[in-house]
Coordinates of N, CA, C and O and ligand atoms in Angstrom, one line a residue:
M21 N -2.6 17.6 6.1 CA -3.6 17.0 5.2 C -5.0 17.3 5.7 O -5.9 17.7 5.0
T22 N -5.2 17.1 7.0 CA -6.5 17.3 7.7 C -6.9 18.8 7.4 O -8.0 19.1 7.0
N23 N -6.0 19.7 7.7 CA -6.3 21.2 7.5 C -6.7 21.5 6.1 O -7.6 22.2 5.8
Y24 N -5.9 20.9 5.2 CA -6.2 21.1 3.7 C -7.6 20.6 3.3 O -8.3 21.3 2.6
L25 N -7.9 19.4 3.8 CA -9.2 18.8 3.5 C -10.3 19.8 4.1 O -11.3 20.1 3.4
I26 N -10.1 20.2 5.3 CA -11.1 21.1 5.9 C -11.2 22.4 5.1 O -12.4 22.9 4.8
E27 N -10.1 23.0 4.7 CA -10.1 24.2 3.8 C -11.0 24.0 2.6 O -11.6 24.9 2.0
Q28 N -10.9 22.7 2.0 CA -11.7 22.4 0.8 C -13.1 22.0 1.1 O -13.9 21.7 0.2
G29 N -13.5 22.0 2.4 CA -14.9 21.6 2.8 C -15.1 20.2 3.0 O -16.3 19.7 3.0
Y30 N -14.0 19.4 3.3 CA -14.2 18.0 3.5 C -13.6 17.6 4.8 O -12.9 18.3 5.5
R31 N -13.8 16.3 5.2 CA -13.2 15.7 6.4 C -12.6 14.3 5.9 O -13.1 13.7 5.0
Y32 N -11.6 13.9 6.7 CA -11.1 12.5 6.4 C -12.3 11.5 6.6 O -13.0 11.6 7.6
G33 N -12.4 10.6 5.6 CA -13.5 9.7 5.7 C -14.6 10.0 4.7 O -15.5 9.2 4.5
D34 N -14.6 11.2 4.2 CA -15.7 11.6 3.2 C -15.6 10.9 1.9 O -16.5 10.8 1.1
F35 N -14.4 10.4 1.6 CA -14.2 9.8 0.3 C -14.1 8.2 0.5 O -13.5 7.7 1.4
E36 N -14.7 7.5 -0.5 CA -14.8 6.1 -0.4 C -13.4 5.5 -0.3 O -13.2 4.5 0.4
A37 N -12.4 6.1 -1.0 CA -11.0 5.5 -0.9 C -10.5 5.4 0.5 O -9.7 4.5 0.8
H38 N -11.0 6.3 1.4 CA -10.4 6.2 2.8 C -10.9 5.0 3.5 O -10.3 4.6 4.5
N39 N -11.9 4.3 3.0 CA -12.4 3.1 3.6 C -11.7 1.8 3.3 O -11.9 0.8 4.0
G40 N -11.0 1.8 2.2 CA -10.4 0.5 1.8 C -9.4 -0.1 2.8 O -9.5 -1.3 3.0
L41 N -8.6 0.7 3.4 CA -7.7 0.2 4.4 C -8.4 -0.5 5.6 O -8.1 -1.6 6.0
W42 N -9.4 0.2 6.0 CA -10.2 -0.3 7.2 C -10.9 -1.6 6.8 O -10.9 -2.5 7.6
R43 N -11.5 -1.6 5.6 CA -12.2 -2.8 5.2 C -11.2 -4.0 5.2 O -11.6 -5.1 5.6
M44 N -10.1 -3.8 4.6 CA -9.1 -4.9 4.5 C -8.6 -5.3 5.9 O -8.3 -6.4 6.2
T45 N -8.5 -4.3 6.8 CA -8.1 -4.6 8.2 C -9.1 -5.5 8.8 O -8.7 -6.5 9.5
L46 N -10.4 -5.3 8.6 CA -11.4 -6.2 9.1 C -11.4 -7.5 8.5 O -11.5 -8.6 9.1
D47 N -11.2 -7.5 7.1 CA -11.2 -8.8 6.4 C -10.0 -9.7 6.8 O -10.1 -10.9 6.6
T48 N -9.0 -9.1 7.3 CA -7.8 -9.9 7.7 C -7.6 -10.1 9.2 O -6.6 -10.4 9.7
D49 N -8.7 -9.9 9.9 CA -8.6 -9.9 11.4 C -8.4 -11.4 11.9 O -8.3 -11.6 13.1
Y50 N -8.5 -12.3 11.0 CA -8.3 -13.7 11.5 C -6.8 -14.1 11.6 O -6.5 -15.1 12.2
D51 N -5.9 -13.3 11.0 CA -4.5 -13.7 11.0 C -3.6 -12.5 10.7 O -3.7 -11.9 9.7
V52 N -2.7 -12.3 11.6 CA -1.7 -11.1 11.5 C -0.9 -11.3 10.2 O -0.5 -10.3 9.6
L53 N -0.6 -12.5 9.8 CA 0.2 -12.7 8.6 C -0.6 -12.2 7.4 O 0.0 -11.5 6.5
A54 N -1.9 -12.5 7.3 CA -2.7 -12.0 6.2 C -2.8 -10.5 6.3 O -2.7 -9.8 5.2
R55 N -2.9 -9.9 7.5 CA -3.0 -8.5 7.6 C -1.7 -7.8 7.1 O -1.7 -6.9 6.3
M56 N -0.5 -8.4 7.5 CA 0.7 -7.8 7.0 C 0.9 -8.0 5.5 O 1.5 -7.1 4.8
A57 N 0.4 -9.1 5.0 CA 0.6 -9.3 3.5 C -0.3 -8.3 2.8 O 0.2 -7.8 1.7
L58 N -1.4 -8.0 3.3 CA -2.4 -7.2 2.4 C -2.5 -5.7 2.8 O -2.8 -4.9 1.9
V59 N -2.4 -5.4 4.0 CA -2.6 -4.0 4.3 C -1.4 -3.1 3.9 O -1.5 -2.3 3.0
P60 N -0.2 -3.4 4.5 CA 0.9 -2.6 4.1 C 1.4 -3.0 2.7 O 1.7 -2.1 1.9
R61 N 1.5 -4.3 2.5 CA 2.3 -4.7 1.3 C 1.4 -4.6 0.0 O 2.0 -4.6 -1.1
V62 N 0.1 -4.5 0.1 CA -0.7 -4.3 -1.1 C -1.3 -2.9 -1.1 O -1.1 -2.1 -2.0
L63 N -2.1 -2.6 0.0 CA -2.9 -1.4 -0.1 C -2.0 -0.1 0.1 O -2.1 0.8 -0.6
E64 N -1.2 -0.2 1.2 CA -0.3 1.0 1.4 C 0.7 1.1 0.3 O 1.0 2.2 -0.2
A65 N 1.2 0.0 -0.2 CA 2.1 0.0 -1.3 C 1.5 0.5 -2.6 O 2.1 1.1 -3.4
R66 N 0.2 0.3 -2.7 CA -0.6 0.9 -3.9 C -0.5 2.4 -3.9 O -0.4 3.0 -4.9
G67 N -0.4 3.0 -2.7 CA -0.2 4.4 -2.5 C 1.1 4.9 -3.1 O 1.2 5.9 -3.7
L68 N 2.1 4.0 -2.9 CA 3.4 4.3 -3.5 C 3.4 4.3 -5.0 O 4.0 5.1 -5.7
D69 N 2.6 3.4 -5.6 CA 2.4 3.3 -7.1 C 1.7 4.6 -7.6 O 2.0 5.1 -8.6
A70 N 0.6 4.9 -6.9 CA -0.3 5.9 -7.4 C 0.1 7.4 -7.1 O -0.2 8.2 -7.9
T71 N 0.9 7.6 -6.1 CA 1.1 9.0 -5.7 C 1.8 9.8 -6.7 O 1.4 11.0 -7.0
P72 N 2.9 9.4 -7.4 CA 3.5 10.3 -8.4 C 2.6 10.6 -9.5 O 2.6 11.8 -10.0
K73 N 1.7 9.7 -9.9 CA 0.7 10.0 -11.0 C -0.3 11.1 -10.5 O -0.7 12.0 -11.2
I74 N -0.8 10.9 -9.3 CA -1.7 11.8 -8.7 C -1.1 13.2 -8.6 O -1.7 14.2 -8.9
Q75 N 0.2 13.2 -8.1 CA 0.9 14.5 -8.0 C 0.9 15.3 -9.4 O 0.8 16.5 -9.4
K76 N 1.2 14.5 -10.4 CA 1.2 15.1 -11.7 C -0.1 15.8 -12.1 O -0.1 16.8 -12.7
R77 N -1.2 15.1 -11.7 CA -2.5 15.6 -12.0 C -2.8 16.9 -11.2 O -3.4 17.8 -11.7
F78 N -2.3 16.9 -10.0 CA -2.6 18.1 -9.1 C -1.7 19.3 -9.5 O -2.0 20.4 -9.2
M79 N -0.5 19.0 -10.0 CA 0.6 20.0 -10.2 C 0.1 21.3 -10.9 O 0.4 22.4 -10.4
H80 N -0.7 21.1 -11.9 CA -1.1 22.3 -12.7 C -2.6 22.6 -12.4 O -3.3 23.1 -13.3
S81 N -3.1 22.2 -11.3 CA -4.5 22.4 -11.0 C -4.6 23.4 -9.8 O -3.6 23.8 -9.2
E82 N -5.8 23.8 -9.5 CA -6.1 24.7 -8.3 C -5.7 24.0 -7.0 O -5.6 24.6 -6.0
F83 N -5.5 22.7 -7.1 CA -5.2 21.9 -5.8 C -3.7 21.6 -5.8 O -3.2 20.6 -5.2
N84 N -2.8 22.5 -6.3 CA -1.4 22.2 -6.4 C -0.7 22.1 -5.0 O 0.4 21.6 -4.9
A85 N -1.4 22.6 -4.0 CA -0.8 22.4 -2.6 C -0.7 21.0 -2.3 O 0.1 20.6 -1.4
M86 N -1.5 20.2 -2.9 CA -1.5 18.7 -2.7 C -0.2 18.1 -3.0 O 0.1 17.0 -2.4
V87 N 0.5 18.6 -3.9 CA 1.8 18.0 -4.4 C 2.8 17.9 -3.2 O 3.3 16.8 -2.9
G88 N 2.9 19.0 -2.4 CA 3.8 18.9 -1.2 C 3.2 18.1 -0.1 O 4.0 17.4 0.6
I89 N 1.9 18.1 0.1 CA 1.3 17.3 1.1 C 1.5 15.8 0.8 O 1.9 15.0 1.6
L90 N 1.4 15.5 -0.5 CA 1.5 14.1 -0.9 C 3.0 13.6 -0.8 O 3.3 12.4 -0.6
D91 N 3.9 14.6 -1.0 CA 5.4 14.2 -0.7 C 5.6 13.7 0.7 O 6.3 12.7 0.9
I92 N 5.0 14.4 1.6 CA 5.1 14.0 3.0 C 4.5 12.6 3.3 O 5.1 11.7 3.8
I93 N 3.3 12.4 2.7 CA 2.6 11.1 2.9 C 3.3 10.0 2.2 O 3.5 8.9 2.7
F94 N 3.9 10.3 1.0 CA 4.6 9.3 0.2 C 5.8 8.8 1.0 O 6.0 7.6 1.1
F95 N 6.6 9.7 1.7 CA 7.8 9.2 2.4 C 7.4 8.5 3.7 O 8.0 7.6 4.1
D96 N 6.3 9.0 4.3 CA 5.7 8.2 5.5 C 5.4 6.8 5.0 O 5.6 5.8 5.7
E97 N 4.7 6.7 3.9 CA 4.2 5.5 3.4 C 5.3 4.5 3.1 O 5.1 3.3 3.3
I98 N 6.4 4.9 2.6 CA 7.5 4.0 2.3 C 7.9 3.3 3.6 O 8.1 2.1 3.7
N99 N 7.9 4.1 4.7 CA 8.2 3.4 6.0 C 7.1 2.5 6.5 O 7.4 1.4 7.1
H100 N 5.9 2.8 6.3 CA 4.8 1.9 6.7 C 4.9 0.6 5.9 O 4.7 -0.5 6.5
V101 N 5.2 0.7 4.6 CA 5.3 -0.5 3.8 C 6.5 -1.3 4.3 O 6.5 -2.6 4.4
K102 N 7.6 -0.6 4.5 CA 8.8 -1.3 5.0 C 8.6 -2.0 6.3 O 9.0 -3.2 6.5
I103 N 7.9 -1.4 7.2 CA 7.5 -2.1 8.5 C 6.7 -3.3 8.2 O 6.9 -4.4 8.8
G104 N 5.7 -3.2 7.3 CA 4.9 -4.3 7.0 C 5.7 -5.5 6.4 O 5.5 -6.6 6.7
N105 N 6.6 -5.1 5.5 CA 7.5 -6.1 4.9 C 8.3 -6.8 6.0 O 8.5 -8.1 6.0
T106 N 8.8 -6.0 6.9 CA 9.6 -6.6 8.0 C 8.8 -7.7 8.8 O 9.2 -8.8 9.0
W107 N 7.6 -7.3 9.2 CA 6.7 -8.2 10.0 C 6.2 -9.4 9.2 O 6.2 -10.5 9.7
F108 N 5.9 -9.1 7.9 CA 5.5 -10.2 7.1 C 6.6 -11.3 7.0 O 6.3 -12.5 7.2
H109 N 7.8 -10.9 6.7 CA 8.9 -11.8 6.6 C 9.2 -12.5 7.9 O 9.6 -13.7 8.0
Y110 N 9.1 -11.7 9.0 CA 9.3 -12.3 10.3 C 8.3 -13.4 10.6 O 8.7 -14.5 11.1
L111 N 7.1 -13.2 10.3 CA 6.0 -14.2 10.6 C 6.2 -15.4 9.7 O 6.0 -16.5 10.2
C112 N 6.6 -15.2 8.4 CA 6.8 -16.3 7.5 C 7.9 -17.2 8.1 O 7.8 -18.4 8.1
K113 N 9.0 -16.5 8.5 CA 10.2 -17.3 9.1 C 9.8 -18.1 10.3 O 10.1 -19.2 10.5
Q114 N 9.0 -17.4 11.2 CA 8.6 -18.0 12.4 C 7.7 -19.2 12.2 O 7.8 -20.2 12.9
R115 N 6.9 -19.2 11.1 CA 6.0 -20.3 10.8 C 6.6 -21.2 9.8 O 5.9 -22.2 9.4
N116 N 7.8 -20.9 9.4 CA 8.5 -21.8 8.4 C 7.6 -21.9 7.1 O 7.4 -23.0 6.5
I117 N 7.2 -20.7 6.6 CA 6.4 -20.6 5.4 C 7.2 -19.9 4.3 O 7.9 -18.9 4.6
E118 N 7.1 -20.3 3.1 CA 7.8 -19.7 2.0 C 7.0 -18.4 1.7 O 5.8 -18.4 1.3
P119 N 7.7 -17.2 1.8 CA 6.9 -15.9 1.7 C 6.2 -15.7 0.4 O 5.1 -15.2 0.4
L120 N 6.9 -16.0 -0.7 CA 6.3 -15.6 -2.0 C 5.0 -16.4 -2.2 O 4.0 -15.9 -2.7
S121 N 5.0 -17.7 -1.9 CA 3.8 -18.5 -2.2 C 2.7 -18.2 -1.1 O 1.5 -18.2 -1.5
A122 N 3.1 -17.8 0.1 CA 2.1 -17.4 1.1 C 1.5 -16.1 0.6 O 0.2 -15.9 0.7
F123 N 2.3 -15.2 0.1 CA 1.7 -13.9 -0.4 C 0.8 -14.1 -1.6 O -0.3 -13.6 -1.6
D124 N 1.2 -15.0 -2.5 CA 0.4 -15.3 -3.7 C -0.9 -15.9 -3.3 O -2.0 -15.4 -3.8
K125 N -1.0 -16.8 -2.3 CA -2.2 -17.4 -1.9 C -3.1 -16.3 -1.3 O -4.3 -16.3 -1.5
L126 N -2.5 -15.4 -0.4 CA -3.4 -14.4 0.2 C -3.9 -13.4 -0.8 O -5.0 -12.9 -0.7
V127 N -3.1 -13.0 -1.8 CA -3.5 -12.1 -2.8 C -4.7 -12.7 -3.5 O -5.7 -12.1 -3.8
K128 N -4.6 -14.0 -3.9 CA -5.6 -14.7 -4.7 C -6.9 -14.7 -3.8 O -8.0 -14.5 -4.3
K129 N -6.7 -15.0 -2.5 CA -7.9 -15.1 -1.6 C -8.6 -13.8 -1.5 O -9.9 -13.7 -1.5
H130 N -7.9 -12.7 -1.3 CA -8.5 -11.4 -0.9 C -8.7 -10.5 -2.0 O -9.5 -9.6 -2.0
I131 N -7.8 -10.5 -3.0 CA -7.8 -9.5 -4.1 C -8.2 -10.2 -5.4 O -8.7 -9.5 -6.3
G132 N -8.0 -11.4 -5.5 CA -8.3 -12.1 -6.8 C -7.4 -11.6 -7.9 O -6.2 -11.5 -7.7
N133 N -8.0 -11.3 -9.1 CA -7.1 -10.8 -10.2 C -7.1 -9.3 -10.3 O -6.8 -8.8 -11.3
K134 N -7.5 -8.7 -9.2 CA -7.6 -7.2 -9.3 C -6.3 -6.5 -8.9 O -6.2 -5.3 -9.0
L135 N -5.3 -7.3 -8.5 CA -3.9 -6.7 -8.2 C -3.2 -6.4 -9.6 O -2.8 -7.3 -10.2
R136 N -3.2 -5.2 -9.9 CA -2.6 -4.8 -11.2 C -1.6 -3.7 -11.1 O -1.7 -2.8 -10.2
G137 N -0.6 -3.6 -12.0 CA 0.3 -2.5 -12.0 C -0.3 -1.3 -12.6 O -1.5 -1.3 -12.9
S138 N 0.5 -0.3 -12.9 CA 1.9 -0.4 -12.9 C 2.4 -0.2 -11.4 O 1.7 0.4 -10.6
F139 N 3.6 -0.7 -11.1 CA 4.1 -0.7 -9.8 C 5.3 0.3 -9.8 O 6.1 0.4 -10.7
N140 N 5.4 1.0 -8.7 CA 6.5 2.0 -8.5 C 7.7 1.2 -7.9 O 7.9 1.1 -6.7
I141 N 8.5 0.7 -8.8 CA 9.6 -0.3 -8.4 C 10.6 0.4 -7.5 O 11.0 -0.1 -6.5
E142 N 11.0 1.7 -7.9 CA 12.0 2.4 -7.1 C 11.5 2.6 -5.6 O 12.2 2.3 -4.7
A143 N 10.2 3.0 -5.5 CA 9.7 3.2 -4.1 C 9.5 1.9 -3.4 O 9.8 1.8 -2.2
R144 N 9.1 0.8 -4.1 CA 9.0 -0.5 -3.5 C 10.3 -1.1 -3.1 O 10.4 -1.7 -2.1
K145 N 11.4 -0.7 -3.8 CA 12.7 -1.2 -3.4 C 13.1 -0.5 -2.1 O 13.7 -1.1 -1.2
L146 N 12.8 0.8 -2.0 CA 13.1 1.6 -0.8 C 12.3 1.0 0.4 O 12.7 1.1 1.6
A147 N 11.2 0.4 0.1 CA 10.3 -0.2 1.2 C 10.7 -1.7 1.4 O 10.0 -2.4 2.1
N148 N 11.8 -2.1 0.8 CA 12.4 -3.4 1.1 C 11.7 -4.6 0.4 O 11.7 -5.7 0.9
F149 N 11.0 -4.3 -0.7 CA 10.5 -5.5 -1.5 C 11.7 -6.1 -2.1 O 12.6 -5.4 -2.6
S150 N 11.8 -7.4 -2.1 CA 13.0 -8.1 -2.7 C 12.9 -8.2 -4.2 O 11.8 -8.0 -4.7
K151 N 14.0 -8.5 -4.8 CA 14.0 -8.6 -6.3 C 13.0 -9.7 -6.7 O 12.2 -9.5 -7.7
Q152 N 12.9 -10.8 -6.0 CA 12.0 -11.9 -6.3 C 10.5 -11.4 -6.2 O 9.7 -11.7 -7.0
E153 N 10.3 -10.6 -5.2 CA 8.9 -10.1 -5.0 C 8.5 -9.1 -6.1 O 7.4 -9.1 -6.6
L154 N 9.5 -8.3 -6.5 CA 9.2 -7.3 -7.6 C 9.0 -8.1 -8.9 O 8.1 -7.7 -9.7
E155 N 9.7 -9.1 -9.1 CA 9.5 -10.0 -10.3 C 8.2 -10.6 -10.3 O 7.5 -10.7 -11.3
Y156 N 7.7 -11.0 -9.1 CA 6.4 -11.6 -9.0 C 5.3 -10.6 -9.4 O 4.4 -10.9 -10.2
L157 N 5.5 -9.4 -8.9 CA 4.5 -8.3 -9.2 C 4.5 -8.0 -10.7 O 3.5 -7.8 -11.3
E158 N 5.7 -8.0 -11.3 CA 5.8 -7.7 -12.8 C 5.2 -8.8 -13.6 O 4.8 -8.5 -14.8
R159 N 5.1 -10.0 -13.1 CA 4.5 -11.1 -13.9 C 3.0 -11.0 -13.9 O 2.3 -11.7 -14.7
I160 N 2.4 -10.3 -12.9 CA 1.0 -10.2 -12.8 C 0.4 -9.5 -14.0 O 0.8 -8.5 -14.4
Ligands
FE2_209 FE1 0.4 4.2 5.7

């Protein structure tokens, strides 16, 4: 990815989108539970939703090399989200908190009503989102 960006005349960080993860990391530095709820389970998971659509746009463009690059990132991202889900649920259990309502509160606090689909349900299942969590997302 880095090499491809350089070939196109850019560097990582040149695009505003690259900053969102870092901004949310800072916003959630008060609690690891908030960070696990929002960085992997919302922002990185958003990558799972968006990647297939982005790949379609790149497929017949001069940037079609991006399709294969995004495949690699997509499968990496499934694991990042899965790890976030594992830690989020671990922390909820440790604190005796109901995960879905904790997630809902944190989404409302940090994202408000900007969390919208469509959601890549198959990829999110691979990343261990539960049926209950997927139903929550589909109600949004
Ligand atoms: Fe990631």
